[in-house]
Each structure stands twice: as structure tokens, then as C-alpha cells.
Amino acid sequence: MTEPTREQLQSFLDVAILAAQAAGTVLQSYWGNLEQIREKGRSGDLVTEADQASEAVILDVLRRHLPDHGILAEESGSLGNANSQYLWAIDPLDGTTNYAHQYPFSSASIGLLINGVPHVGAVFDPFHQELYCAAKGLGATCNGRPIKVSQISELEKSLLVTGFAYDRRETTDNNYAEFCHFTHLTQGVRRSGSASIDLAHVACGRLDGYWERGLSPWDLTAGVVLVQEAGGKVTAYDGGDLQIYTGRILASNGLIHERMSQELEQVRQQREASITGTS
């Protein structure tokens, strides 16, 4: 399978932008007007009519422009051509809990995996009117202006961001220890409730690093491309290649990446020692 050309990537990005903007219009229209908020089976994992309506318009755009591509959507699951090397990973409303509480920190995230590797991403934050776009080799932008990661080189001077998975009540691997650990080491750790916005903010230099577990491909794909194309680094916790289906990600400006990975490993070892009773 051959790599797509720059022209093909640009055309895919154009479609992602159309889909993200259409979704943003839907999210704005439902803001403050929700009638159905329910859980999807896991405590705290919410879905609303805004999620469903936003996904519908995204699917419509993708099917009209790229009918031969596969789709992995948060609400609808796997759709389209299952044998295609192109797989769109879409989150129609990343930050549903925020949205349901009218806390304006949500986005629509549309990313394209090509042979399992993130290549294209568009993240639209309709509440701050910020459209983040990137494609492999084409750079990253916010509202058409190039963006770059920060130049903070010391963890102690950094501002990080993270989140907590829906299973945090049922597992000891819940990110609480990591959160406390990094809070003591840095100038602060934020928790926004939207992985795609977290990655976008690392890409544009507002934040210096991000880690999280328990995520899905639709949470990550678009944001991974943003960070990489803005000059940052994205890996697994241990610094190895990102495995997008594991749900674990470490993203940074690159300068503090190795240190963040080392600290995550330290917390892992401490957790295992506490479980086994060793010192």
C-alpha cells in the first residue's frame, strides 16, 4: 500500500474541515437545549441528542465525499468499507459531560488513520471558534495560522494536562497517582475533559505535555496529527511507538518528553510495589 500524496492528504483534510464545521454548527444549535441525557452503560459515560445529531452530519459529509473509506464513530461503531486502508476515527462531541453541564469546553474531532497511522486531523472548538487542522507533512494550523509547540525544556517549569477514564472507580490504574506526582513536579496539571482539545492546546503551545489512559481512537487520532505536525512528540508511556488502540498516550513539546516518560515509569513501579507489598 502506497503513501498518499500531499494533494490527496490536502483533499482529505478539506473534507475533515467540512465535517468538523458542520458538527460545530449542530453543537451550537443544541447548546442549552438538551432534552435527553443518558448513560451508555458505564457510570458517567454520557450521550445526548447533540452527540447523535453531530455524528449524523459528520457521517453525511464523509459518505458524500469519500464513500469508499471506512469509519469508526463513537456512537455508531464501525461503518463503511472494512477493508479500506483509510479509516476515519470520529468523535462528534468530545467532552459530552462538559457539554451536558453547559461548561463550554467541548469539540468535534475528525481524524484519519491510513494503514493504522494517524495522517489527518481536524478539531473544532465551536465555543471559542477555534479550528485546528493538520495533515502529515503539511503542518498544523489554528484558524489558518501556523501553530508550534512550546519551548519549555524543564518539567519543573511546565504546565501539563490530563484526564481520568470512566473506569477510574473500578481500577487502581486510575491516573490519580500520576496526577498527584506531576502536580508536585510542575507548575500545574489541568483537567479539561476533552482529549482532543488537550492535544490541540499542546500543539499550539498553551500546554507543554499531556498523558492519559482509557482513551479510544476517536479521542486521539486528530490530536496526534496536530501535535506531531506542530513539532511535538507523541508516544506510548514508555517512549515507544504509539499504539492507538491501547488507549494510552504521552504527548509533549518533545523537550520534556523523556522526563515525563521516566516519571510515569516511576509511578508504575511504585504502584506495583504497593500491590505486591515490596519496597
mmCIF file of N, CA, C and O in Angstrom, residues 145-234:
data_model
loop_
_atom_site.group_PDB
_atom_site.id
_atom_site.type_symbol
_atom_site.label_atom_id
_atom_site.label_comp_id
_atom_site.label_asym_id
_atom_site.label_seq_id
_atom_site.Cartn_x
_atom_site.Cartn_y
_atom_site.Cartn_z
ATOM 1 N N ARG A 145 -3.718 29.891 10.834
ATOM 2 C CA ARG A 145 -2.385 30.368 11.196
ATOM 3 C C ARG A 145 -1.534 29.206 11.702
ATOM 4 O O ARG A 145 -2.000 28.402 12.513
ATOM 5 N N PRO A 146 -0.268 29.119 11.279
ATOM 6 C CA PRO A 146 0.600 28.022 11.731
ATOM 7 C C PRO A 146 0.753 28.017 13.243
ATOM 8 O O PRO A 146 0.821 29.075 13.876
ATOM 9 N N ILE A 147 0.780 26.827 13.818
ATOM 10 C CA ILE A 147 0.992 26.684 15.259
ATOM 11 C C ILE A 147 2.212 25.820 15.526
ATOM 12 O O ILE A 147 2.583 24.968 14.710
ATOM 13 N N LYS A 148 2.833 26.046 16.670
ATOM 14 C CA LYS A 148 4.005 25.294 17.084
ATOM 15 C C LYS A 148 3.913 24.980 18.571
ATOM 16 O O LYS A 148 3.284 25.715 19.334
ATOM 17 N N VAL A 149 4.557 23.900 18.979
ATOM 18 C CA VAL A 149 4.598 23.542 20.393
ATOM 19 C C VAL A 149 5.474 24.531 21.148
ATOM 20 O O VAL A 149 6.226 25.312 20.560
ATOM 21 N N SER A 150 5.398 24.471 22.475
ATOM 22 C CA SER A 150 6.153 25.389 23.327
ATOM 23 C C SER A 150 7.636 25.039 23.347
ATOM 24 O O SER A 150 8.060 23.983 22.859
ATOM 25 N N GLN A 151 8.406 25.918 23.959
ATOM 26 C CA GLN A 151 9.851 25.704 24.082
ATOM 27 C C GLN A 151 10.266 25.480 25.532
ATOM 28 O O GLN A 151 11.450 25.597 25.864
ATOM 29 N N ILE A 152 9.329 25.144 26.400
ATOM 30 C CA ILE A 152 9.659 24.841 27.797
ATOM 31 C C ILE A 152 10.478 23.550 27.850
ATOM 32 O O ILE A 152 10.034 22.505 27.381
ATOM 33 N N SER A 153 11.656 23.633 28.431
ATOM 34 C CA SER A 153 12.563 22.482 28.419
ATOM 35 C C SER A 153 12.734 21.820 29.787
ATOM 36 O O SER A 153 13.405 20.791 29.894
ATOM 37 N N GLU A 154 12.155 22.413 30.830
ATOM 38 C CA GLU A 154 12.272 21.855 32.176
ATOM 39 C C GLU A 154 10.890 21.467 32.684
ATOM 40 O O GLU A 154 9.961 22.287 32.654
ATOM 41 N N LEU A 155 10.770 20.242 33.162
ATOM 42 C CA LEU A 155 9.486 19.770 33.666
ATOM 43 C C LEU A 155 8.978 20.668 34.787
ATOM 44 O O LEU A 155 7.767 20.933 34.887
ATOM 45 N N GLU A 156 9.897 21.153 35.612
ATOM 46 C CA GLU A 156 9.504 21.983 36.751
ATOM 47 C C GLU A 156 8.861 23.306 36.320
ATOM 48 O O GLU A 156 8.156 23.936 37.106
ATOM 49 N N LYS A 157 9.083 23.727 35.109
ATOM 50 C CA LYS A 157 8.519 24.980 34.600
ATOM 51 C C LYS A 157 7.339 24.739 33.650
ATOM 52 O O LYS A 157 6.836 25.682 33.036
ATOM 53 N N SER A 158 6.899 23.502 33.563
ATOM 54 C CA SER A 158 5.871 23.149 32.583
ATOM 55 C C SER A 158 4.465 23.216 33.166
ATOM 56 O O SER A 158 4.270 23.175 34.377
ATOM 57 N N LEU A 159 3.488 23.303 32.255
ATOM 58 C CA LEU A 159 2.075 23.195 32.587
ATOM 59 C C LEU A 159 1.533 22.013 31.797
ATOM 60 O O LEU A 159 1.596 21.994 30.562
ATOM 61 N N LEU A 160 1.006 21.015 32.514
ATOM 62 C CA LEU A 160 0.557 19.780 31.887
ATOM 63 C C LEU A 160 -0.966 19.673 31.929
ATOM 64 O O LEU A 160 -1.645 20.450 32.597
ATOM 65 N N VAL A 161 -1.476 18.674 31.228
ATOM 66 C CA VAL A 161 -2.908 18.401 31.225
ATOM 67 C C VAL A 161 -3.114 16.896 31.156
ATOM 68 O O VAL A 161 -2.285 16.163 30.597
ATOM 69 N N THR A 162 -4.209 16.428 31.730
ATOM 70 C CA THR A 162 -4.517 15.002 31.705
ATOM 71 C C THR A 162 -6.021 14.814 31.861
ATOM 72 O O THR A 162 -6.794 15.772 31.817
ATOM 73 N N GLY A 163 -6.434 13.574 32.041
ATOM 74 C CA GLY A 163 -7.842 13.257 32.254
ATOM 75 C C GLY A 163 -7.957 11.933 32.979
ATOM 76 O O GLY A 163 -6.955 11.260 33.256
ATOM 77 N N PHE A 164 -9.200 11.552 33.279
ATOM 78 C CA PHE A 164 -9.454 10.329 34.034
ATOM 79 C C PHE A 164 -10.522 9.509 33.321
ATOM 80 O O PHE A 164 -11.574 10.035 32.944
ATOM 81 N N ALA A 165 -10.253 8.228 33.150
ATOM 82 C CA ALA A 165 -11.146 7.345 32.396
ATOM 83 C C ALA A 165 -12.408 7.014 33.186
ATOM 84 O O ALA A 165 -12.474 7.183 34.410
ATOM 85 N N TYR A 166 -13.415 6.505 32.470
ATOM 86 C CA TYR A 166 -14.690 6.170 33.106
ATOM 87 C C TYR A 166 -14.566 5.022 34.102
ATOM 88 O O TYR A 166 -15.379 4.900 35.011
ATOM 89 N N ASP A 167 -13.521 4.181 33.949
ATOM 90 C CA ASP A 167 -13.360 3.050 34.860
ATOM 91 C C ASP A 167 -12.518 3.390 36.084
ATOM 92 O O ASP A 167 -12.079 2.507 36.811
ATOM 93 N N ARG A 168 -12.303 4.678 36.339
ATOM 94 C CA ARG A 168 -11.398 5.082 37.425
ATOM 95 C C ARG A 168 -11.858 4.611 38.799
ATOM 96 O O ARG A 168 -11.038 4.485 39.713
ATOM 97 N N ARG A 169 -13.155 4.328 38.957
ATOM 98 C CA ARG A 169 -13.664 3.874 40.248
ATOM 99 C C ARG A 169 -13.389 2.384 40.473
ATOM 100 O O ARG A 169 -13.455 1.909 41.598
ATOM 101 N N GLU A 170 -13.141 1.660 39.384
ATOM 102 C CA GLU A 170 -13.019 0.204 39.463
ATOM 103 C C GLU A 170 -11.588 -0.308 39.389
ATOM 104 O O GLU A 170 -11.357 -1.501 39.567
ATOM 105 N N THR A 171 -10.618 0.558 39.098
ATOM 106 C CA THR A 171 -9.254 0.094 38.924
ATOM 107 C C THR A 171 -8.281 0.948 39.719
ATOM 108 O O THR A 171 -8.505 2.159 39.905
ATOM 109 N N THR A 172 -7.204 0.332 40.186
ATOM 110 C CA THR A 172 -6.153 1.096 40.853
ATOM 111 C C THR A 172 -5.300 1.846 39.840
ATOM 112 O O THR A 172 -4.626 2.820 40.189
ATOM 113 N N ASP A 173 -5.332 1.398 38.582
ATOM 114 C CA ASP A 173 -4.617 2.081 37.497
ATOM 115 C C ASP A 173 -5.540 3.185 36.972
ATOM 116 O O ASP A 173 -6.054 3.133 35.862
ATOM 117 N N ASN A 174 -5.742 4.207 37.808
ATOM 118 C CA ASN A 174 -6.780 5.198 37.519
ATOM 119 C C ASN A 174 -6.253 6.604 37.243
ATOM 120 O O ASN A 174 -7.030 7.547 37.121
ATOM 121 N N ASN A 175 -4.941 6.760 37.185
ATOM 122 C CA ASN A 175 -4.281 8.031 36.868
ATOM 123 C C ASN A 175 -4.230 8.998 38.046
ATOM 124 O O ASN A 175 -3.688 10.099 37.919
ATOM 125 N N TYR A 176 -4.782 8.633 39.181
ATOM 126 C CA TYR A 176 -4.749 9.532 40.341
ATOM 127 C C TYR A 176 -3.311 9.734 40.836
ATOM 128 O O TYR A 176 -2.901 10.866 41.133
ATOM 129 N N ALA A 177 -2.570 8.645 40.946
ATOM 130 C CA ALA A 177 -1.192 8.753 41.452
ATOM 131 C C ALA A 177 -0.336 9.577 40.496
ATOM 132 O O ALA A 177 0.480 10.400 40.931
ATOM 133 N N GLU A 178 -0.520 9.365 39.188
ATOM 134 C CA GLU A 178 0.236 10.130 38.204
ATOM 135 C C GLU A 178 -0.101 11.620 38.300
ATOM 136 O O GLU A 178 0.780 12.482 38.213
ATOM 137 N N PHE A 179 -1.384 11.904 38.483
ATOM 138 C CA PHE A 179 -1.825 13.295 38.597
ATOM 139 C C PHE A 179 -1.145 13.979 39.785
ATOM 140 O O PHE A 179 -0.621 15.097 39.661
ATOM 141 N N CYS A 180 -1.172 13.338 40.940
ATOM 142 C CA CYS A 180 -0.553 13.919 42.128
ATOM 143 C C CYS A 180 0.958 14.064 41.944
ATOM 144 O O CYS A 180 1.556 15.078 42.329
ATOM 145 N N HIS A 181 1.571 13.047 41.342
ATOM 146 C CA HIS A 181 3.019 13.048 41.135
ATOM 147 C C HIS A 181 3.428 14.255 40.286
ATOM 148 O O HIS A 181 4.329 15.018 40.658
ATOM 149 N N PHE A 182 2.776 14.443 39.161
ATOM 150 C CA PHE A 182 3.130 15.548 38.270
ATOM 151 C C PHE A 182 2.730 16.902 38.849
ATOM 152 O O PHE A 182 3.367 17.919 38.566
ATOM 153 N N THR A 183 1.679 16.936 39.652
ATOM 154 C CA THR A 183 1.276 18.197 40.276
ATOM 155 C C THR A 183 2.380 18.723 41.180
ATOM 156 O O THR A 183 2.636 19.937 41.244
ATOM 157 N N HIS A 184 3.077 17.815 41.868
ATOM 158 C CA HIS A 184 4.174 18.222 42.749
ATOM 159 C C HIS A 184 5.412 18.644 41.963
ATOM 160 O O HIS A 184 6.203 19.455 42.446
ATOM 161 N N LEU A 185 5.574 18.115 40.754
ATOM 162 C CA LEU A 185 6.804 18.351 39.989
ATOM 163 C C LEU A 185 6.732 19.558 39.071
ATOM 164 O O LEU A 185 7.776 20.056 38.631
ATOM 165 N N THR A 186 5.538 20.033 38.741
ATOM 166 C CA THR A 186 5.368 21.031 37.690
ATOM 167 C C THR A 186 4.717 22.312 38.228
ATOM 168 O O THR A 186 4.423 22.420 39.419
ATOM 169 N N GLN A 187 4.458 23.247 37.320
ATOM 170 C CA GLN A 187 3.731 24.451 37.713
ATOM 171 C C GLN A 187 2.230 24.210 37.782
ATOM 172 O O GLN A 187 1.479 25.080 38.224
ATOM 173 N N GLY A 188 1.792 23.036 37.367
ATOM 174 C CA GLY A 188 0.383 22.695 37.486
ATOM 175 C C GLY A 188 -0.030 21.631 36.497
ATOM 176 O O GLY A 188 0.639 21.402 35.484
ATOM 177 N N VAL A 189 -1.132 20.949 36.824
ATOM 178 C CA VAL A 189 -1.738 19.965 35.928
ATOM 179 C C VAL A 189 -3.212 20.315 35.791
ATOM 180 O O VAL A 189 -3.922 20.436 36.784
ATOM 181 N N ARG A 190 -3.657 20.476 34.577
ATOM 182 C CA ARG A 190 -5.046 20.811 34.304
ATOM 183 C C ARG A 190 -5.816 19.567 33.874
ATOM 184 O O ARG A 190 -5.245 18.609 33.383
ATOM 185 N N ARG A 191 -7.144 19.620 34.024
ATOM 186 C CA ARG A 191 -8.015 18.548 33.547
ATOM 187 C C ARG A 191 -9.197 19.200 32.841
ATOM 188 O O ARG A 191 -10.048 19.802 33.487
ATOM 189 N N SER A 192 -9.239 19.119 31.517
ATOM 190 C CA SER A 192 -10.258 19.840 30.750
ATOM 191 C C SER A 192 -11.502 19.013 30.477
ATOM 192 O O SER A 192 -12.593 19.556 30.336
ATOM 193 N N GLY A 193 -11.357 17.691 30.330
ATOM 194 C CA GLY A 193 -12.490 16.849 29.983
ATOM 195 C C GLY A 193 -12.675 16.640 28.495
ATOM 196 O O GLY A 193 -13.690 16.094 28.067
ATOM 197 N N SER A 194 -11.692 17.053 27.690
ATOM 198 C CA SER A 194 -11.752 16.849 26.241
ATOM 199 C C SER A 194 -10.352 16.546 25.736
ATOM 200 O O SER A 194 -9.508 17.441 25.638
ATOM 201 N N ALA A 195 -10.097 15.289 25.401
ATOM 202 C CA ALA A 195 -8.758 14.872 24.978
ATOM 203 C C ALA A 195 -8.308 15.585 23.716
ATOM 204 O O ALA A 195 -7.134 15.951 23.575
ATOM 205 N N SER A 196 -9.240 15.783 22.779
ATOM 206 C CA SER A 196 -8.850 16.411 21.515
ATOM 207 C C SER A 196 -8.430 17.863 21.732
ATOM 208 O O SER A 196 -7.477 18.345 21.099
ATOM 209 N N ILE A 197 -9.115 18.580 22.636
ATOM 210 C CA ILE A 197 -8.710 19.942 22.933
ATOM 211 C C ILE A 197 -7.381 19.957 23.690
ATOM 212 O O ILE A 197 -6.520 20.812 23.454
ATOM 213 N N ASP A 198 -7.185 18.999 24.589
ATOM 214 C CA ASP A 198 -5.906 18.905 25.299
ATOM 215 C C ASP A 198 -4.756 18.781 24.304
ATOM 216 O O ASP A 198 -3.737 19.479 24.417
ATOM 217 N N LEU A 199 -4.900 17.901 23.329
ATOM 218 C CA LEU A 199 -3.846 17.711 22.335
ATOM 219 C C LEU A 199 -3.680 18.946 21.461
ATOM 220 O O LEU A 199 -2.560 19.334 21.119
ATOM 221 N N ALA A 200 -4.782 19.584 21.115
ATOM 222 C CA ALA A 200 -4.707 20.819 20.325
ATOM 223 C C ALA A 200 -3.960 21.907 21.086
ATOM 224 O O ALA A 200 -3.174 22.669 20.498
ATOM 225 N N HIS A 201 -4.165 21.975 22.395
ATOM 226 C CA HIS A 201 -3.508 23.006 23.197
ATOM 227 C C HIS A 201 -2.026 22.697 23.407
ATOM 228 O O HIS A 201 -1.231 23.621 23.574
ATOM 229 N N VAL A 202 -1.654 21.432 23.400
ATOM 230 C CA VAL A 202 -0.222 21.094 23.377
ATOM 231 C C VAL A 202 0.365 21.529 22.041
ATOM 232 O O VAL A 202 1.455 22.109 21.976
ATOM 233 N N ALA A 203 -0.367 21.274 20.955
ATOM 234 C CA ALA A 203 0.116 21.612 19.622
ATOM 235 C C ALA A 203 0.354 23.106 19.457
ATOM 236 O O ALA A 203 1.306 23.520 18.786
ATOM 237 N N CYS A 204 -0.492 23.927 20.075
ATOM 238 C CA CYS A 204 -0.342 25.380 19.881
ATOM 239 C C CYS A 204 0.464 26.036 20.989
ATOM 240 O O CYS A 204 0.576 27.263 21.026
ATOM 241 N N GLY A 205 1.025 25.233 21.905
ATOM 242 C CA GLY A 205 1.945 25.768 22.891
ATOM 243 C C GLY A 205 1.324 26.307 24.157
ATOM 244 O O GLY A 205 2.026 26.846 25.017
ATOM 245 N N ARG A 206 0.020 26.157 24.324
ATOM 246 C CA ARG A 206 -0.620 26.614 25.566
ATOM 247 C C ARG A 206 -0.290 25.689 26.728
ATOM 248 O O ARG A 206 -0.277 26.100 27.888
ATOM 249 N N LEU A 207 -0.097 24.423 26.403
ATOM 250 C CA LEU A 207 0.288 23.404 27.368
ATOM 251 C C LEU A 207 1.544 22.718 26.867
ATOM 252 O O LEU A 207 1.797 22.665 25.653
ATOM 253 N N ASP A 208 2.320 22.165 27.791
ATOM 254 C CA ASP A 208 3.618 21.609 27.415
ATOM 255 C C ASP A 208 3.626 20.092 27.295
ATOM 256 O O ASP A 208 4.489 19.531 26.622
ATOM 257 N N GLY A 209 2.664 19.422 27.953
ATOM 258 C CA GLY A 209 2.634 17.974 27.882
ATOM 259 C C GLY A 209 1.290 17.420 28.309
ATOM 260 O O GLY A 209 0.518 18.088 29.024
ATOM 261 N N TYR A 210 1.027 16.207 27.866
ATOM 262 C CA TYR A 210 -0.267 15.556 28.126
ATOM 263 C C TYR A 210 -0.052 14.056 28.206
ATOM 264 O O TYR A 210 0.704 13.477 27.419
ATOM 265 N N TRP A 211 -0.705 13.441 29.151
ATOM 266 C CA TRP A 211 -0.741 11.975 29.203
ATOM 267 C C TRP A 211 -2.138 11.560 29.643
ATOM 268 O O TRP A 211 -2.845 12.297 30.323
ATOM 269 N N GLU A 212 -2.553 10.372 29.249
ATOM 270 C CA GLU A 212 -3.846 9.860 29.690
ATOM 271 C C GLU A 212 -3.959 8.389 29.296
ATOM 272 O O GLU A 212 -3.271 7.914 28.392
ATOM 273 N N ARG A 213 -4.858 7.690 29.982
ATOM 274 C CA ARG A 213 -5.160 6.294 29.698
ATOM 275 C C ARG A 213 -6.670 6.154 29.512
ATOM 276 O O ARG A 213 -7.437 7.070 29.799
ATOM 277 N N GLY A 214 -7.099 4.990 28.988
ATOM 278 C CA GLY A 214 -8.513 4.711 28.863
ATOM 279 C C GLY A 214 -9.193 5.428 27.709
ATOM 280 O O GLY A 214 -10.408 5.602 27.723
ATOM 281 N N LEU A 215 -8.421 5.818 26.711
ATOM 282 C CA LEU A 215 -8.960 6.559 25.581
ATOM 283 C C LEU A 215 -9.282 5.643 24.399
ATOM 284 O O LEU A 215 -8.845 4.491 24.355
ATOM 285 N N SER A 216 -10.034 6.169 23.452
ATOM 286 C CA SER A 216 -10.397 5.439 22.236
ATOM 287 C C SER A 216 -9.772 6.116 21.031
ATOM 288 O O SER A 216 -9.391 7.293 21.094
ATOM 289 N N PRO A 217 -9.654 5.405 19.893
ATOM 290 C CA PRO A 217 -9.037 6.012 18.700
ATOM 291 C C PRO A 217 -9.688 7.322 18.284
ATOM 292 O O PRO A 217 -8.993 8.237 17.810
ATOM 293 N N TRP A 218 -11.010 7.442 18.474
ATOM 294 C CA TRP A 218 -11.667 8.688 18.067
ATOM 295 C C TRP A 218 -11.301 9.850 18.976
ATOM 296 O O TRP A 218 -11.437 11.003 18.603
ATOM 297 N N ASP A 219 -10.823 9.564 20.195
ATOM 298 C CA ASP A 219 -10.368 10.620 21.082
ATOM 299 C C ASP A 219 -9.010 11.175 20.653
ATOM 300 O O ASP A 219 -8.698 12.333 20.939
ATOM 301 N N LEU A 220 -8.213 10.333 20.008
ATOM 302 C CA LEU A 220 -6.793 10.613 19.833
ATOM 303 C C LEU A 220 -6.346 10.973 18.423
ATOM 304 O O LEU A 220 -5.427 11.777 18.255
ATOM 305 N N THR A 221 -6.949 10.353 17.428
ATOM 306 C CA THR A 221 -6.369 10.374 16.082
ATOM 307 C C THR A 221 -6.093 11.784 15.578
ATOM 308 O O THR A 221 -4.979 12.096 15.136
ATOM 309 N N ALA A 222 -7.091 12.648 15.608
ATOM 310 C CA ALA A 222 -6.905 14.008 15.086
ATOM 311 C C ALA A 222 -5.846 14.759 15.881
ATOM 312 O O ALA A 222 -4.960 15.410 15.310
ATOM 313 N N GLY A 223 -5.907 14.673 17.200
ATOM 314 C CA GLY A 223 -4.973 15.404 18.047
ATOM 315 C C GLY A 223 -3.538 14.954 17.902
ATOM 316 O O GLY A 223 -2.610 15.764 18.008
ATOM 317 N N VAL A 224 -3.333 13.664 17.658
ATOM 318 C CA VAL A 224 -1.977 13.150 17.452
ATOM 319 C C VAL A 224 -1.322 13.845 16.265
ATOM 320 O O VAL A 224 -0.162 14.275 16.322
ATOM 321 N N VAL A 225 -2.067 13.974 15.169
ATOM 322 C CA VAL A 225 -1.522 14.630 13.977
ATOM 323 C C VAL A 225 -1.205 16.091 14.276
ATOM 324 O O VAL A 225 -0.169 16.619 13.848
ATOM 325 N N LEU A 226 -2.075 16.758 15.025
ATOM 326 C CA LEU A 226 -1.838 18.156 15.382
ATOM 327 C C LEU A 226 -0.508 18.331 16.112
ATOM 328 O O LEU A 226 0.297 19.195 15.766
ATOM 329 N N VAL A 227 -0.292 17.517 17.140
ATOM 330 C CA VAL A 227 0.931 17.642 17.937
ATOM 331 C C VAL A 227 2.164 17.343 17.091
ATOM 332 O O VAL A 227 3.155 18.090 17.118
ATOM 333 N N GLN A 228 2.114 16.271 16.337
ATOM 334 C CA GLN A 228 3.273 15.895 15.527
ATOM 335 C C GLN A 228 3.604 16.963 14.497
ATOM 336 O O GLN A 228 4.770 17.323 14.302
ATOM 337 N N GLU A 229 2.591 17.483 13.827
ATOM 338 C CA GLU A 229 2.834 18.479 12.785
ATOM 339 C C GLU A 229 3.206 19.846 13.355
ATOM 340 O O GLU A 229 3.753 20.688 12.634
ATOM 341 N N ALA A 230 2.933 20.060 14.632
ATOM 342 C CA ALA A 230 3.336 21.311 15.284
ATOM 343 C C ALA A 230 4.731 21.205 15.884
ATOM 344 O O ALA A 230 5.194 22.130 16.562
ATOM 345 N N GLY A 231 5.402 20.072 15.654
ATOM 346 C CA GLY A 231 6.767 19.894 16.116
ATOM 347 C C GLY A 231 6.908 19.151 17.418
ATOM 348 O O GLY A 231 8.006 19.057 17.973
ATOM 349 N N GLY A 232 5.808 18.596 17.934
ATOM 350 C CA GLY A 232 5.846 17.862 19.186
ATOM 351 C C GLY A 232 6.109 16.384 19.002
ATOM 352 O O GLY A 232 6.387 15.914 17.897
ATOM 353 N N LYS A 233 6.004 15.664 20.092
ATOM 354 C CA LYS A 233 6.287 14.231 20.093
ATOM 355 C C LYS A 233 5.124 13.483 20.722
ATOM 356 O O LYS A 233 4.568 13.924 21.731
ATOM 357 N N VAL A 234 4.766 12.341 20.139
ATOM 358 C CA VAL A 234 3.680 11.509 20.648
ATOM 359 C C VAL A 234 4.151 10.067 20.686
ATOM 360 O O VAL A 234 4.631 9.533 19.680
#
